[in-house]
Amino acid sequence: MKPYPSLLLALGLAACGSEAVSTDAGPDDAGPGPVLTGPFGEPLAGITEEERAAFERGRALATRSWSPEDGLGPSFDASRCMDCHARPTVGGSAARYRDVVLAQIVRDGEPLFSSFGDAAVAFDLRHGLSRRRATPAAFGRRNPSPLYGVGLLATLPDEVILERVDPGDEDGDGISGRAGFEHGRLARYGRKAQVGALEDFVRVSAFSLLGLTSQPLSTPQRTALPSFEESAFVGWGSGGSLGDVDAVPDPELGAEALFDLVSFVMLLAAPEPEPRSTRADTGAQVFEAIGCASCHVPALTGRLGPVPLYSDLLLHDMGPGLAEDYRTGVASGAEFRTQPLWGVAAAGPHLHDGRADTLDEAIRWHGGEARAAKERYEALADGERGALIAFLESLGGRARPGSLPEGAPIPSGLGAPVPLSAPDLERFVAGRALFDRDLSPREGLGPLFNADSCRACHASPVLGGAGSLGVSALRQGIRQGDGSVRAPRAGPRLHRHRNPEPVGWQLPEPHPDADVFELRSAPPLFGAGLIERVPEAAIAAREDPDDLDGDGVRGVAHRLDDGRLGRFGHRAHLASIEDAVVDALTGDLGVTLGLESDADEVSDPEMSDVEVASLVFFVRSLASPPSRSVDAEGERVFGEIGCASCHVIFALEDGTPVPLYSDLLLHDVGGDVGVPAGNASGRQLRTAPLWGLASSAPYMHDGRASTVEAAVRRHAGEAARSAETFAALPVAEREALLRFLDAL
């Protein structure tokens, strides 16, 4: 390996402050032709029409929301591939709330390896919580890696990777990279270089995180994959059949769908680097001088030319600071594959477990074989470190505080604000930015949390919308002798994540007595400001707790202990938008407000009153879903079969109609007894508003209804008569009713 220059002054670091664009990439940067790089999420240039078609079909599959009827589950952690690969586009990385905890059973000091992944997924469609049958003793955590350019790794001949192996550190530079292997084949995929084929990588990810079963591709299909000339075999899988125990026939991910999904991953272009500034050029020289390039090799030469991945794809011991108990492949707990740096600035949070918020922090975490380079980095002058970071940022993409690009326009349809003055429109934009912003532990996230932004759970199809099944929250309860359920004293939330200190990466454990677990879907927020303005007297006037009119419907208002009337939340246990925002910030993000405190190291309160008010203003200003012409026949059926007994239109005091189609009352609609909230029992649920129904799947409080028709048929209890009448309707009338609901 190269010796390090002894004097950084020889690099001309006096130019660190200059931002002039370099027109000479230099001899070490003779990068690939345009065929290998491109905009995030786009395919390689020059592919065939057939490959482009497979890529587009695969991209559609990556963005698809899978339902239980499609094969999702029974255990799962996400409902779309893009749940874990969407930053900044489909195929990218993910925020912290999409981290995956890996759990491994250890016997006699040795881990029990699984061929199907060790993801400790959160949800189970049968029991609510995905409970493990044995207590794992080894844990790891993974922040999803971007997939851009990974297909190009298949163009690298084995010898190009193996020629850099130095397990005994024969050259004495302190770096002793070794290769990963799977089934005797060189492995180049995964944080631990534990997977040798992209087909296996795709199949195991789909199975372990979404519960989608599959069969290996056939030989003719593998031959038809993007070939990359002689290296096609590198993309081929070696795994067997993957099956599960749900009611959907296996394989749930069919052969054609798997082919398209693998093609999509294989054909994603590598991130397109920026034109180099003089400062970034200087940073590239610093990068080389302090030894970063010993492992983060700028390019490896494949059959299509130099692949600018900035990785040797070898395993290196990164020291005790980054080590974990979890083991996979041939790697020890402290060994990790050198992470490619192309597009690294846009891929935060950084490192295998997402612990680093910035590139500077990620570098400072390096230890073991990288300790010397880390110490040289720490000894640099501020300008030199800044130049190195500028170089890394030039490798493609930039970090964003959230999902929206700078200057993102305000929507004109769904997600638009109510009419606002110019100053209030600025407040709306500021609140939207807060709603979209990712929080980090250093800003107060956690220690227990379900999401790291408001947008994490409310973004489908736009900011402020509903959440997919994969971002559901979990509630836990304890069944009583009389059949009722009570929440644990510490509260019903069962969080999906916790920050590592001081307990490591283990999943938050349920209460030891909890035996009821309930999924809670994230509802859309459109029109919340109008719901807040519905007169309390109008809601109370619709109460009929004793069913005096004999229609079988016994709606009751949820009166809170402080006397206010609840109207938000699946059990109407929140009286105002401010209550709902505060409940989400403190309960789902772990942020302290006002006089609250928690056990992390961030000073309290972790969010100011001004910021909370900004979020409240944004939610309150979201307009109700745009109205469309309704199906008159469907509206007639809606009223005749009794839906309008609970799903009603209100009016404000000035007569303005509020077509939310909800009485905001609590009803017993049958089903399992759930976890209570406030003064609402586990059998009572608020009538869900129906406006915007077409864009807010999945349905019901637990998201278990994938379609509107399934949601209607699931009604029981007070709604049983309407559901039975719906089922008995002629097909034409049922279809008219569904068209009416779709247009709300």
Coordinates of C-alpha atoms in Angstrom, one line a residue, residues 157-653:
P157 CA -13.5 -9.6 -11.2
D158 CA -12.7 -11.4 -8.0
E159 CA -9.0 -10.9 -8.5
V160 CA -9.4 -7.1 -8.4
I161 CA -10.8 -7.4 -4.9
L162 CA -8.6 -10.2 -3.7
E163 CA -5.3 -8.5 -4.8
R164 CA -5.8 -6.0 -1.9
V165 CA -6.2 -8.6 0.8
D166 CA -3.5 -8.4 3.5
P167 CA -4.8 -10.4 6.5
G168 CA -1.4 -10.6 8.1
D169 CA -0.5 -7.0 7.5
E170 CA 2.5 -8.0 5.5
D171 CA 3.3 -4.5 4.5
G172 CA 3.2 -3.2 8.1
D173 CA 0.8 -0.3 7.4
G174 CA -1.6 -1.4 10.2
I175 CA -4.3 -2.3 7.7
S176 CA -5.1 -6.0 7.2
G177 CA -8.2 -6.2 5.1
R178 CA -9.7 -9.7 4.4
A179 CA -12.4 -10.9 2.0
G180 CA -15.8 -12.0 3.0
F181 CA -17.2 -15.3 1.6
E182 CA -20.6 -16.9 1.3
H183 CA -20.9 -20.6 0.4
G184 CA -17.3 -20.5 -0.8
R185 CA -17.9 -17.5 -3.1
L186 CA -16.5 -14.1 -2.7
A187 CA -19.1 -11.9 -1.0
R188 CA -19.2 -8.2 -1.8
Y189 CA -22.6 -7.1 -0.6
G190 CA -23.8 -6.1 2.9
R191 CA -22.2 -4.2 5.8
K192 CA -20.3 -7.4 6.7
A193 CA -19.6 -8.6 3.2
Q194 CA -21.8 -11.5 4.0
V195 CA -23.8 -11.8 0.7
G196 CA -22.3 -13.0 -2.6
A197 CA -25.3 -12.4 -4.9
L198 CA -27.7 -9.5 -5.5
E199 CA -30.5 -12.0 -6.0
D200 CA -30.0 -13.4 -2.5
F201 CA -29.7 -9.8 -1.1
V202 CA -33.0 -8.8 -2.6
R203 CA -34.8 -12.1 -1.7
V204 CA -33.7 -12.2 1.9
S205 CA -34.5 -8.5 2.4
A206 CA -38.0 -8.9 1.0
F207 CA -38.5 -12.0 3.2
S208 CA -37.1 -10.8 6.5
L209 CA -38.5 -7.3 6.4
L210 CA -41.7 -7.6 4.4
G211 CA -42.5 -11.3 4.9
L212 CA -42.6 -11.8 1.1
T213 CA -41.7 -15.4 0.1
S214 CA -40.0 -16.3 -3.2
Q215 CA -38.3 -19.0 -5.2
P216 CA -34.8 -18.7 -6.7
L217 CA -34.8 -17.3 -10.2
S218 CA -34.6 -20.0 -12.9
T219 CA -31.5 -20.4 -15.0
P220 CA -33.2 -18.8 -18.1
Q221 CA -34.2 -15.8 -15.9
R222 CA -30.7 -15.5 -14.5
T223 CA -29.3 -15.6 -18.0
A224 CA -31.7 -12.8 -19.0
L225 CA -30.6 -10.5 -16.1
P226 CA -28.4 -7.5 -17.0
S227 CA -25.3 -9.4 -18.0
F228 CA -22.4 -7.0 -17.5
E229 CA -20.7 -9.3 -20.0
E230 CA -18.8 -12.2 -18.3
S231 CA -19.7 -11.2 -14.7
A232 CA -23.4 -12.1 -14.9
F233 CA -22.9 -15.0 -12.5
V234 CA -22.0 -12.6 -9.7
G235 CA -25.6 -11.4 -9.6
W236 CA -27.0 -15.0 -9.4
G237 CA -28.4 -16.4 -6.2
S238 CA -27.7 -19.6 -4.4
G239 CA -30.5 -19.7 -1.8
G240 CA -33.4 -22.1 -1.6
S241 CA -37.1 -21.5 -1.3
L242 CA -38.4 -19.0 1.2
G243 CA -41.9 -19.8 2.6
D244 CA -44.2 -18.8 5.5
V245 CA -47.4 -19.8 7.2
D246 CA -49.9 -17.2 6.1
A247 CA -52.9 -17.8 3.9
V248 CA -51.4 -16.5 0.7
P249 CA -49.9 -19.2 -1.5
D250 CA -46.1 -19.2 -1.9
P251 CA -44.2 -17.7 -3.6
E252 CA -45.8 -14.3 -2.8
L253 CA -43.1 -12.5 -4.8
G254 CA -43.5 -14.2 -8.2
A255 CA -40.7 -15.0 -10.6
E256 CA -41.4 -12.1 -12.9
A257 CA -41.6 -9.7 -10.0
L258 CA -38.4 -10.9 -8.5
F259 CA -36.7 -10.6 -11.9
D260 CA -37.8 -7.0 -12.2
L261 CA -36.8 -6.1 -8.7
V262 CA -33.4 -7.6 -9.1
S263 CA -33.0 -5.8 -12.4
F264 CA -34.0 -2.5 -10.8
V265 CA -31.3 -2.9 -8.2
M266 CA -28.7 -4.1 -10.7
L267 CA -29.3 -1.2 -13.1
L268 CA -29.3 1.8 -10.6
A269 CA -26.6 4.2 -11.7
A270 CA -23.8 5.2 -9.4
P271 CA -24.2 8.7 -7.9
E272 CA -23.1 11.4 -10.2
P273 CA -20.2 13.4 -8.7
E274 CA -20.2 17.2 -8.6
P275 CA -17.7 19.3 -10.5
R276 CA -14.7 19.7 -8.2
S277 CA -14.0 23.0 -6.5
T278 CA -10.4 23.9 -5.7
R279 CA -11.3 23.3 -2.1
A280 CA -12.6 19.8 -2.8
D281 CA -9.5 19.1 -4.9
T282 CA -7.4 20.0 -1.9
G283 CA -9.6 17.7 0.2
A284 CA -9.0 14.9 -2.1
Q285 CA -5.3 15.3 -1.6
V286 CA -5.8 15.4 2.2
F287 CA -7.9 12.2 1.9
E288 CA -5.0 10.5 0.2
A289 CA -2.3 11.9 2.5
I290 CA -3.8 10.8 5.8
G291 CA -4.5 7.3 4.6
C292 CA -8.2 7.2 4.0
A293 CA -7.6 5.9 0.5
S294 CA -5.9 2.8 1.8
C295 CA -9.3 1.3 2.4
H296 CA -11.6 3.8 0.6
V297 CA -9.9 3.1 -2.7
P298 CA -11.1 5.7 -5.2
A299 CA -11.9 3.2 -8.0
L300 CA -11.6 -0.5 -8.7
T301 CA -11.4 -1.5 -12.4
G302 CA -14.2 -3.7 -13.6
R303 CA -15.2 -5.0 -17.0
L304 CA -16.9 -1.7 -17.8
G305 CA -14.0 0.5 -16.7
P306 CA -13.1 2.1 -13.3
V307 CA -15.9 1.9 -10.8
P308 CA -15.6 5.0 -8.5
L309 CA -16.9 3.4 -5.3
Y310 CA -14.2 4.5 -2.8
S311 CA -14.1 1.1 -1.2
D312 CA -11.9 -2.0 -1.3
L313 CA -15.0 -4.1 -0.4
L314 CA -12.8 -5.9 2.2
L315 CA -13.5 -6.5 5.9
H316 CA -11.5 -4.4 8.4
D317 CA -11.4 -4.4 12.2
M318 CA -12.9 -1.0 13.1
G319 CA -12.1 -1.2 16.8
P320 CA -14.1 -1.7 20.0
G321 CA -16.0 1.6 19.6
L322 CA -17.9 0.3 16.6
A323 CA -17.9 -3.4 17.5
E324 CA -21.1 -5.3 18.1
D325 CA -22.0 -8.7 19.5
Y326 CA -23.9 -9.6 16.3
R327 CA -21.9 -11.7 13.8
T328 CA -22.7 -12.8 10.3
G329 CA -20.7 -14.3 7.5
V330 CA -17.0 -14.6 8.2
A331 CA -16.7 -11.2 9.9
S332 CA -16.1 -10.7 13.6
G333 CA -18.2 -8.3 15.6
A334 CA -15.6 -5.6 15.0
E335 CA -15.2 -6.2 11.3
F336 CA -17.1 -4.3 8.7
R337 CA -16.8 -4.0 4.9
T338 CA -15.4 -0.7 3.8
Q339 CA -18.5 1.4 3.0
P340 CA -18.6 2.9 -0.5
L341 CA -18.4 6.7 -0.3
W342 CA -20.1 7.6 -3.6
G343 CA -23.1 9.8 -2.7
V344 CA -22.1 9.6 1.0
A345 CA -23.2 13.2 1.9
A346 CA -26.8 12.3 1.0
A347 CA -26.8 9.0 2.8
G348 CA -26.9 10.1 6.4
P349 CA -27.1 9.2 9.2
H350 CA -23.7 7.5 8.8
L351 CA -22.0 4.3 9.8
H352 CA -23.5 0.9 9.8
D353 CA -25.9 1.7 12.7
G354 CA -26.6 5.3 11.9
R355 CA -25.0 6.6 15.0
A356 CA -23.2 9.5 13.3
D357 CA -25.1 12.6 12.2
T358 CA -22.3 14.2 10.3
L359 CA -19.4 13.0 8.2
D360 CA -17.0 14.6 10.7
E361 CA -18.6 12.5 13.5
A362 CA -18.4 9.4 11.4
I363 CA -14.7 9.8 10.8
R364 CA -14.0 10.4 14.5
W365 CA -15.7 7.1 15.3
H366 CA -13.2 5.2 13.2
G367 CA -10.9 3.0 15.2
G368 CA -8.9 -0.3 14.9
E369 CA -7.2 -0.4 11.5
A370 CA -8.5 3.1 10.8
R371 CA -7.3 4.6 14.0
A372 CA -4.1 6.1 12.6
A373 CA -6.0 7.8 9.7
K374 CA -8.6 9.1 12.2
E375 CA -5.9 10.5 14.5
R376 CA -4.3 12.2 11.5
Y377 CA -7.7 13.7 10.6
E378 CA -8.1 15.0 14.2
A379 CA -4.7 16.6 14.0
L380 CA -5.5 18.6 10.8
A381 CA -6.2 22.3 10.9
D382 CA -9.9 23.3 10.7
G383 CA -9.4 24.4 7.1
E384 CA -7.9 21.0 6.1
R385 CA -10.7 19.1 7.7
G386 CA -13.2 21.3 6.0
A387 CA -11.5 20.7 2.7
L388 CA -11.7 16.9 3.2
I389 CA -15.4 17.1 4.1
A390 CA -16.0 19.3 0.9
F391 CA -14.3 16.5 -1.1
L392 CA -16.6 13.9 0.4
E393 CA -19.6 16.1 -0.4
S394 CA -18.5 16.4 -4.0
L395 CA -18.9 12.6 -4.5
G396 CA -22.6 13.1 -5.2
G397 CA -25.6 14.6 -3.4
R398 CA -25.9 16.8 -0.4
A399 CA -27.5 16.2 3.0
R400 CA -31.0 17.6 3.6
P401 CA -32.8 18.3 6.9
G402 CA -35.8 16.3 5.6
S403 CA -37.3 15.0 2.5
L404 CA -38.2 18.3 0.8
P405 CA -35.6 20.0 -1.4
E406 CA -34.8 23.6 -0.7
G407 CA -37.6 25.9 -2.1
A408 CA -40.1 23.0 -2.6
P409 CA -43.3 24.5 -3.9
I410 CA -46.5 24.5 -1.8
P411 CA -49.0 21.9 -3.2
S412 CA -52.1 23.2 -4.9
G413 CA -54.2 20.1 -4.2
L414 CA -53.9 17.6 -1.4
G415 CA -51.6 19.0 1.2
A416 CA -52.3 22.6 0.3
P417 CA -53.1 25.1 3.1
V418 CA -56.3 26.9 3.6
P419 CA -56.3 30.5 2.2
L420 CA -53.6 32.4 4.1
S421 CA -52.2 35.9 4.2
A422 CA -48.6 36.3 3.1
P423 CA -47.2 36.3 6.6
D424 CA -49.3 33.3 7.6
L425 CA -48.1 31.5 4.4
E426 CA -44.5 32.0 5.6
R427 CA -45.6 30.5 9.0
F428 CA -47.1 27.6 7.1
V429 CA -43.8 27.0 5.2
A430 CA -41.8 27.2 8.4
G431 CA -44.1 24.7 10.1
R432 CA -43.9 22.4 7.1
A433 CA -40.1 22.5 7.4
L434 CA -40.3 21.5 11.0
F435 CA -42.8 18.8 10.3
D436 CA -40.5 17.4 7.6
R437 CA -37.2 17.7 9.6
D438 CA -35.4 14.7 10.9
L439 CA -34.4 14.9 14.5
S440 CA -31.2 13.3 15.9
P441 CA -30.4 12.1 19.4
R442 CA -28.2 15.2 19.9
E443 CA -31.4 17.3 19.2
G444 CA -33.4 15.3 21.7
L445 CA -34.7 12.3 19.8
G446 CA -35.5 9.5 22.2
P447 CA -34.3 7.8 24.2
L448 CA -37.5 5.8 23.3
F449 CA -39.1 6.6 19.9
N450 CA -41.2 5.4 17.0
A451 CA -40.2 8.0 14.5
D452 CA -37.6 10.8 14.1
S453 CA -39.9 13.3 12.3
C454 CA -43.6 14.1 12.0
R455 CA -43.2 13.3 8.3
A456 CA -42.1 9.7 9.1
C457 CA -45.7 8.7 9.9
H458 CA -47.7 11.3 7.9
A459 CA -46.4 11.4 4.3
S460 CA -48.7 9.3 2.1
P461 CA -49.3 10.6 -0.5
V462 CA -48.0 14.0 0.6
L463 CA -46.8 15.7 3.8
G464 CA -49.7 15.6 6.3
G465 CA -51.1 12.4 4.9
A466 CA -51.6 8.9 6.3
G467 CA -48.9 6.3 7.1
S468 CA -48.4 3.0 5.6
L469 CA -48.8 -0.2 7.6
G470 CA -45.0 -0.3 8.0
V471 CA -45.0 2.8 10.1
S472 CA -47.8 1.7 12.5
A473 CA -47.4 2.3 16.2
L474 CA -47.8 -0.4 18.8
R475 CA -50.0 -0.3 21.9
Q476 CA -49.8 -2.9 24.7
G477 CA -52.3 -3.8 27.3
I478 CA -53.0 -6.3 30.1
R479 CA -56.1 -8.4 29.9
Q480 CA -58.3 -8.4 33.0
G481 CA -60.4 -11.2 34.5
D482 CA -63.6 -9.6 33.2
G483 CA -62.3 -9.6 29.7
S484 CA -61.5 -5.9 29.6
V485 CA -58.0 -4.6 28.9
R486 CA -56.0 -2.0 30.9
A487 CA -52.8 -0.2 29.9
P488 CA -49.6 -0.6 31.9
R489 CA -49.0 2.1 34.5
A490 CA -46.1 3.4 32.4
G491 CA -48.5 3.9 29.5
P492 CA -49.7 1.8 26.5
R493 CA -47.0 2.8 24.0
L494 CA -44.5 0.0 23.0
H495 CA -41.8 1.9 21.2
R496 CA -40.0 0.4 18.2
H497 CA -36.6 2.0 18.9
R498 CA -34.4 3.3 21.6
N499 CA -31.1 5.1 21.5
P500 CA -28.1 2.9 22.4
E501 CA -26.9 4.5 25.7
P502 CA -26.8 2.9 28.2
V503 CA -28.5 -0.3 27.2
G504 CA -27.1 -1.1 23.7
W505 CA -29.2 -1.8 20.6
Q506 CA -31.8 -4.1 22.0
L507 CA -35.4 -3.5 21.1
P508 CA -37.6 -2.0 23.8
E509 CA -39.2 -4.8 25.7
P510 CA -43.0 -5.0 26.3
H511 CA -44.4 -4.9 29.8
P512 CA -43.9 -8.4 31.4
D513 CA -47.6 -8.8 31.9
A514 CA -48.7 -7.4 28.6
D515 CA -50.7 -9.9 26.5
V516 CA -52.7 -7.6 24.2
F517 CA -50.8 -5.9 21.4
E518 CA -52.6 -3.6 19.0
L519 CA -51.4 -1.9 15.8
R520 CA -52.3 1.8 15.4
S521 CA -52.2 3.3 11.9
A522 CA -51.3 7.0 11.4
P523 CA -54.3 8.9 10.1
P524 CA -54.2 11.8 7.6
L525 CA -54.2 15.3 9.1
F526 CA -56.0 17.1 6.2
G527 CA -58.8 19.4 7.5
A528 CA -57.8 19.0 11.1
G529 CA -58.3 22.7 11.6
L530 CA -62.0 22.4 10.5
I531 CA -62.5 19.4 12.8
E532 CA -61.2 21.5 15.7
R533 CA -63.8 24.2 14.9
V534 CA -66.9 21.9 14.9
P535 CA -69.1 23.3 17.7
E536 CA -69.0 21.1 20.8
A537 CA -72.8 21.4 21.1
A538 CA -73.2 19.9 17.6
I539 CA -71.2 16.9 18.5
A540 CA -72.9 16.4 21.9
A541 CA -76.3 16.7 20.2
R542 CA -75.7 13.5 18.3
E543 CA -75.1 11.4 21.4
D544 CA -77.5 8.5 22.1
P545 CA -75.8 6.3 24.7
D546 CA -79.1 4.4 25.5
D547 CA -80.2 4.0 21.8
L548 CA -83.4 5.9 22.4
D549 CA -84.2 5.9 18.7
G550 CA -83.8 2.2 18.5
D551 CA -81.5 2.2 15.5
G552 CA -78.8 0.1 17.3
V553 CA -76.3 3.0 17.2
R554 CA -75.2 4.3 20.6
G555 CA -72.6 7.0 20.0
V556 CA -71.1 8.8 23.0
A557 CA -68.8 11.8 23.2
H558 CA -65.4 11.3 24.8
R559 CA -65.3 13.7 27.7
L560 CA -61.8 14.0 29.2
D561 CA -61.0 14.4 32.9
D562 CA -60.5 18.1 32.4
G563 CA -64.1 18.5 31.0
R564 CA -63.1 19.0 27.4
L565 CA -64.5 17.0 24.6
G566 CA -62.1 14.7 22.7
R567 CA -62.2 14.7 18.9
F568 CA -58.7 13.6 17.7
G569 CA -57.1 10.1 17.8
H570 CA -58.6 6.7 17.1
R571 CA -60.3 6.8 20.5
A572 CA -61.0 10.6 20.5
H573 CA -58.7 10.9 23.5
L574 CA -57.2 14.3 22.3
A575 CA -59.2 17.5 22.5
S576 CA -57.2 19.8 20.3
I577 CA -54.5 19.9 17.5
E578 CA -52.1 21.1 20.1
D579 CA -52.8 18.1 22.3
A580 CA -52.3 15.8 19.3
V581 CA -49.0 17.5 18.3
V582 CA -47.7 17.4 21.9
D583 CA -48.7 13.7 22.3
A584 CA -46.8 12.8 19.1
L585 CA -43.7 14.8 20.0
T586 CA -43.4 13.4 23.5
G587 CA -44.7 9.9 22.9
D588 CA -43.5 9.0 19.5
L589 CA -40.3 11.1 19.1
G590 CA -39.3 11.2 22.8
V591 CA -38.9 15.0 22.8
T592 CA -39.3 16.9 26.1
L593 CA -41.4 20.1 26.2
G594 CA -42.0 22.7 28.8
L595 CA -41.0 21.5 32.3
E596 CA -40.6 17.8 31.2
S597 CA -37.3 16.0 31.4
D598 CA -35.9 12.7 30.3
A599 CA -32.8 10.5 30.8
D600 CA -30.7 11.5 27.8
E601 CA -27.9 14.0 27.8
V602 CA -29.7 16.8 25.8
S603 CA -30.8 19.7 27.9
D604 CA -34.5 20.0 28.5
P605 CA -36.8 21.2 27.1
E606 CA -35.6 19.7 23.8
M607 CA -38.1 21.7 21.7
S608 CA -39.2 25.2 22.3
D609 CA -42.8 26.5 22.6
V610 CA -42.2 28.5 19.5
E611 CA -41.4 25.4 17.5
V612 CA -44.4 23.5 18.9
A613 CA -46.6 26.5 17.9
S614 CA -45.2 26.4 14.4
L615 CA -46.1 22.7 14.1
V616 CA -49.6 23.3 15.4
F617 CA -50.1 26.1 12.9
F618 CA -49.0 23.9 10.0
V619 CA -51.4 21.1 10.9
R620 CA -54.2 23.5 11.7
S621 CA -53.7 25.2 8.3
L622 CA -53.9 22.0 6.2
A623 CA -56.9 22.3 4.0
S624 CA -59.5 19.5 3.8
P625 CA -59.2 17.2 0.8
P626 CA -60.4 18.8 -2.4
S627 CA -64.0 17.8 -3.1
R628 CA -64.9 15.9 -6.3
S629 CA -68.3 15.2 -7.8
V630 CA -69.9 12.4 -5.9
D631 CA -71.9 9.5 -7.2
A632 CA -75.5 10.3 -6.6
E633 CA -76.6 6.7 -6.6
G634 CA -73.8 5.8 -4.2
E635 CA -74.8 8.7 -1.9
R636 CA -78.3 7.4 -1.8
V637 CA -77.1 3.9 -0.9
F638 CA -74.8 5.3 1.7
G639 CA -77.8 6.9 3.5
E640 CA -80.2 4.0 3.1
I641 CA -78.0 1.3 4.6
G642 CA -77.2 3.4 7.7
C643 CA -73.7 4.6 7.0
A644 CA -74.9 8.2 7.5
S645 CA -76.0 7.4 11.1
C646 CA -72.4 7.9 12.2
H647 CA -70.6 9.3 9.1
V648 CA -72.1 12.7 9.1
I649 CA -71.5 16.2 7.8
F650 CA -71.2 19.0 10.3
A651 CA -71.5 22.8 9.9
L652 CA -69.5 25.5 11.6
E653 CA -71.3 28.3 13.5

